[in-house]
Coordinates of C-alpha atoms in Angstrom, one line a residue:
V91 CA 0.0 -0.1 0.0
V92 CA 1.4 3.6 -0.8
T93 CA -0.2 6.6 0.4
P94 CA 0.5 9.7 -1.7
N95 CA -1.2 13.1 -1.4
L96 CA -2.5 14.9 -4.5
H97 CA 0.8 16.6 -5.2
E98 CA 2.8 13.5 -4.8
L99 CA 0.7 11.3 -7.1
S100 CA 0.9 14.2 -9.8
Q101 CA 4.7 14.4 -9.4
A102 CA 5.0 10.5 -9.7
T103 CA 3.0 10.0 -12.7
Q104 CA 3.3 13.5 -14.3
M105 CA -0.6 13.5 -14.7
S106 CA -3.2 15.9 -13.8
V107 CA -4.9 15.3 -10.7
K108 CA -7.7 18.0 -10.5
N109 CA -10.7 15.8 -10.1
Q110 CA -11.7 12.3 -9.1
K111 CA -11.6 11.2 -12.6
E112 CA -8.1 12.4 -13.0
I113 CA -7.0 11.1 -9.6
I114 CA -8.4 7.4 -10.5
S115 CA -6.6 7.6 -14.0
A116 CA -3.4 8.6 -12.3
S117 CA -3.8 5.9 -9.4
R118 CA -4.4 3.3 -12.0
Y119 CA -1.4 4.1 -14.1
L120 CA 1.1 4.1 -10.8
L121 CA -0.4 0.8 -9.9
S122 CA 0.1 -0.7 -13.2
R123 CA 3.7 0.2 -13.1
H124 CA 4.3 -1.0 -9.9
Q125 CA 3.9 -4.1 -7.6
F126 CA 1.8 -2.6 -4.6
K127 CA -1.8 -3.7 -4.6
F128 CA -3.4 -0.4 -3.5
L129 CA -3.1 3.3 -3.3
V130 CA -4.8 5.5 -0.7
V131 CA -4.7 9.0 -1.9
T132 CA -5.0 11.6 0.7
Q133 CA -6.8 14.8 -0.4
S134 CA -6.8 17.2 2.5
S135 CA -10.4 18.6 3.0
K136 CA -11.9 16.3 0.3
G137 CA -11.1 13.1 2.2
M138 CA -9.3 10.2 0.5
S139 CA -9.8 7.6 -2.2
V140 CA -8.9 3.8 -2.0
V141 CA -7.8 2.5 -5.4
C142 CA -7.2 -1.3 -6.1
K143 CA -4.8 -2.8 -8.6
N144 CA -7.4 -4.7 -10.1
P145 CA -9.2 -2.4 -12.8
K146 CA -12.4 -3.9 -12.1
S147 CA -12.6 -3.1 -8.4
K148 CA -14.8 -0.2 -7.4
V149 CA -13.0 2.9 -6.2
V150 CA -14.0 3.8 -2.6
H151 CA -14.0 7.6 -1.9
L152 CA -14.1 8.6 1.9
S153 CA -15.1 12.1 2.8
A154 CA -13.2 13.9 5.3
E155 CA -14.2 13.3 8.9
T156 CA -12.9 16.7 10.3
R157 CA -15.5 18.8 12.6
E158 CA -13.4 21.7 13.0
V159 CA -10.0 22.2 11.5
Y160 CA -7.5 23.7 13.8
D161 CA -4.0 22.7 12.4
V162 CA -3.3 20.3 9.4
S163 CA 0.2 19.4 10.6
G164 CA 0.7 15.6 10.8
A165 CA -2.5 14.5 9.1
G166 CA -0.7 12.4 6.4
D167 CA 1.8 10.9 9.0
T168 CA -1.3 9.9 11.1
V169 CA -2.8 8.0 8.2
V170 CA 0.1 6.1 7.3
A171 CA 0.7 4.9 10.9
V172 CA -3.1 4.0 11.5
L173 CA -3.2 2.6 8.3
A174 CA -0.1 0.4 9.0
I175 CA -1.2 -0.8 12.4
L176 CA -4.6 -1.9 11.3
L177 CA -3.4 -3.8 8.1
G178 CA -1.0 -5.4 10.4
A179 CA -3.8 -6.6 12.8
G180 CA -5.6 -8.0 9.8
Y181 CA -8.2 -5.2 8.8
G182 CA -9.2 -5.2 5.1
I183 CA -7.8 -2.0 3.3
V184 CA -11.2 -0.3 3.1
D185 CA -11.9 -0.5 6.8
A186 CA -8.4 0.3 7.6
A187 CA -8.6 3.5 5.5
R188 CA -12.0 4.5 6.9
I189 CA -10.5 4.3 10.5
S190 CA -7.4 6.3 9.4
N191 CA -9.7 8.9 7.8
I192 CA -11.3 9.2 11.3
A193 CA -7.8 9.5 13.1
A194 CA -6.7 12.1 10.6
G195 CA -9.7 14.1 11.3
I196 CA -9.1 14.1 14.8
V197 CA -5.6 15.2 14.7
V198 CA -6.3 18.3 12.6
E199 CA -8.7 19.4 15.4
K200 CA -5.6 19.7 17.9
A201 CA -3.1 22.5 17.8
Q202 CA 0.1 21.7 16.0
T203 CA 1.5 18.2 15.6
A204 CA -0.4 15.9 17.7
V205 CA -1.2 12.4 18.6
V206 CA -4.4 10.5 18.4
F207 CA -5.6 8.2 21.1
P208 CA -7.4 5.1 20.9
Y209 CA -10.4 6.2 23.0
E210 CA -10.9 9.3 20.6
I211 CA -11.2 6.8 17.7
L212 CA -13.5 4.5 19.5
S213 CA -15.6 7.6 20.7
R214 CA -15.9 8.8 17.0
L215 CA -16.7 5.4 15.7
R216 CA -19.5 5.3 18.5
D217 CA -20.9 8.4 17.4
R218 CA -21.1 7.2 13.7
S219 CA -23.3 4.2 15.0
L220 CA -25.9 6.6 16.8
S221 CA -28.4 9.2 16.0
F222 CA -27.4 13.0 15.7
S223 CA -29.4 13.5 18.9
T224 CA -28.7 10.5 21.2
K225 CA -25.0 10.6 20.7
K226 CA -25.1 13.8 22.8
V227 CA -26.5 12.1 25.8
M228 CA -23.3 10.8 27.7
D229 CA -22.4 9.0 30.6
L230 CA -19.4 10.2 33.2
A231 CA -16.8 8.6 31.4
T232 CA -17.8 9.6 28.1
I233 CA -18.3 13.3 29.0
K234 CA -14.9 13.5 30.7
E235 CA -13.4 12.5 27.3
N236 CA -15.3 15.3 25.6
I237 CA -14.3 17.9 28.2
N238 CA -10.5 17.1 28.1
L239 CA -10.7 17.5 24.3
W240 CA -12.5 20.8 24.5
R241 CA -10.2 22.0 27.0
E242 CA -7.3 21.0 25.1
K243 CA -8.6 23.4 22.4
G244 CA -9.2 26.2 25.0
M245 CA -12.8 26.1 25.0
K246 CA -14.9 27.2 27.9
I247 CA -17.5 24.8 29.4
G248 CA -20.9 25.9 30.4
F249 CA -23.3 24.1 32.6
T250 CA -27.1 24.3 33.4
N251 CA -29.5 21.8 34.9
G252 CA -33.0 21.1 35.5
C253 CA -35.7 18.7 35.3
F254 CA -36.9 19.8 31.8
D255 CA -40.2 17.9 31.8
L256 CA -42.4 18.8 28.9
I257 CA -39.7 20.9 27.4
H258 CA -41.3 24.4 26.4
P259 CA -40.2 27.8 24.7
G260 CA -39.0 28.8 28.1
H261 CA -36.6 26.0 28.5
I262 CA -35.3 26.6 24.9
F263 CA -34.8 30.3 25.9
L264 CA -32.7 29.6 28.8
I265 CA -30.6 26.9 27.0
E266 CA -29.9 29.3 24.3
Q267 CA -28.9 32.3 26.7
A268 CA -26.6 29.6 28.5
K269 CA -24.8 29.0 25.3
K270 CA -24.0 32.4 24.8
E271 CA -21.7 32.5 27.9
C272 CA -19.6 29.4 26.6
D273 CA -18.2 27.5 23.9
K274 CA -19.6 24.0 24.9
L275 CA -22.8 23.7 26.9
I276 CA -23.6 20.8 29.1
V277 CA -27.1 20.1 30.2
A278 CA -27.8 18.0 33.3
I279 CA -31.3 16.4 33.9
N280 CA -32.9 15.0 36.9
N281 CA -33.6 11.2 36.3
D282 CA -37.2 10.0 37.0
N283 CA -36.9 9.1 40.7
S284 CA -35.2 12.3 41.5
V285 CA -37.8 14.3 39.6
R286 CA -40.4 12.2 41.5
S287 CA -38.7 13.0 44.9
I288 CA -38.8 16.8 43.8
K289 CA -42.3 17.1 41.9
G290 CA -44.2 14.6 43.3
K291 CA -45.5 10.9 42.4
S292 CA -47.1 12.2 39.2
R293 CA -44.0 13.3 37.6
P294 CA -42.1 13.4 35.4
I295 CA -44.5 13.2 32.5
Q296 CA -41.6 12.4 29.9
S297 CA -38.9 9.7 31.0
D298 CA -35.5 10.8 31.4
Y299 CA -34.6 9.2 28.1
S300 CA -37.4 11.2 26.3
R301 CA -36.3 14.6 28.0
A302 CA -32.5 14.0 27.3
S303 CA -33.3 13.1 23.6
V304 CA -35.3 16.1 22.9
L305 CA -32.6 18.3 24.6
S306 CA -30.0 16.6 22.5
A307 CA -32.0 17.7 19.2
L308 CA -31.2 21.5 20.3
E309 CA -28.2 23.1 18.4
S310 CA -27.3 25.0 21.4
V311 CA -26.7 21.7 23.5
D312 CA -23.4 20.0 23.1
A313 CA -23.9 17.2 25.8
V314 CA -26.6 15.9 28.2
I315 CA -26.0 13.7 31.2
I316 CA -28.5 12.2 33.6
F317 CA -28.1 12.4 37.2
S318 CA -29.8 10.7 40.0
E319 CA -29.3 12.9 43.0
K320 CA -31.8 15.9 44.0
T321 CA -29.0 18.4 43.4
P322 CA -26.2 18.4 40.7
F323 CA -23.6 19.4 43.1
K324 CA -21.4 16.0 42.6
L325 CA -21.6 16.4 38.9
I326 CA -20.6 20.1 39.1
K327 CA -17.6 19.0 41.1
F328 CA -16.8 16.3 38.4
I329 CA -17.1 18.4 35.6
R330 CA -15.7 21.8 37.1
P331 CA -17.4 24.1 34.4
N332 CA -16.1 27.5 33.4
V333 CA -19.3 29.0 33.9
L334 CA -22.6 27.8 35.9
V335 CA -25.9 29.2 34.4
K336 CA -29.1 29.4 35.9
G337 CA -32.5 31.4 35.3
S338 CA -33.7 34.5 37.0
D339 CA -35.9 32.6 39.4
Y340 CA -32.8 32.0 41.3
K341 CA -30.6 34.5 43.0
I342 CA -26.8 34.0 43.0
G343 CA -26.6 32.6 46.4
Q344 CA -29.0 30.1 45.9
V345 CA -27.3 28.4 43.0
V346 CA -26.1 25.0 44.0
G347 CA -22.3 24.6 43.3
G348 CA -21.9 28.3 42.9
N349 CA -19.6 28.8 45.7
F350 CA -17.6 25.8 44.6
V351 CA -17.2 27.2 41.1
R352 CA -16.3 30.6 42.2
K353 CA -13.5 29.1 44.3
Y354 CA -11.5 27.8 41.4
G355 CA -11.9 31.1 39.3
G356 CA -15.4 30.1 37.4
R357 CA -18.5 32.2 37.0
V358 CA -22.0 32.0 38.0
K359 CA -24.4 33.5 35.4
I360 CA -28.0 34.4 35.9
V361 CA -29.9 34.7 32.9
D362 CA -33.3 36.1 32.0
L363 CA -36.4 33.9 31.6
L364 CA -38.9 33.9 29.0
S365 CA -42.2 34.4 30.9
G366 CA -45.5 32.8 30.7
F367 CA -44.2 29.2 30.2
S368 CA -44.2 26.6 33.1
S369 CA -44.5 22.8 32.8
S370 CA -46.4 22.6 36.2
K371 CA -49.0 25.2 34.9
T372 CA -49.3 23.2 31.7
I373 CA -49.9 19.9 33.6
S374 CA -52.4 21.3 35.8
L375 CA -54.6 22.8 33.0
L376 CA -54.4 19.5 31.2
G377 CA -55.6 17.8 34.5
S378 CA -58.6 20.2 34.8

């Protein structure tokens, strides 16, 4: 297997590689003149193509897996390294190329020449197998991985919490205001038993999974985590957000975890609420 970029492929063949048709033609030409079986042609932001020596085999093009480009240094080396490891472990060329493509996408999201860790690749593979919304619902281990990655990039982490039963425009407004205070917003929700202990036996109307799924679909939300305690204090200690956000129905001194966050230099932000919306009032009206 040889892994040229577009410039190297053009130099080796003295052929134009301005589009996919030309890339495939140049790749076939190079393969016909040498003993290697495959070419994996890396194409920067356009992804990569896997071309087989057998002209009857289908060319597989893989779109770039990058979410946010920070620094392209080392992307090609990452492809070579991960591809070699996976082929040595017995992976087929296409699967190995797919995972190498994911690894390169992770590396370019980091500053300068960086390494990619197995847990980062596994996290990306897991994300690909989940729907857009539910992949944002995380357990403690997964959310810690994401927080570490965000902090490596210098991003500020925001945190807000609530029951979010029967999600309404007031909830969405609060979340949108919270997102303005940070780069990445984590929303913590009480699980069903916790809501029941706070709101009464008839609540929640929506299960914790349903509430988490709806919140995950919001563009302003980057992660959702479900907690079982009455308050999110343990979770706040675990996450250590840069900013803790609550609605104006709270005073700063009433915000759970506020003193803790301020001790390490974080902020507590009280944001305006959208008046006229209440899950409890809606449920009461439906009951009557």
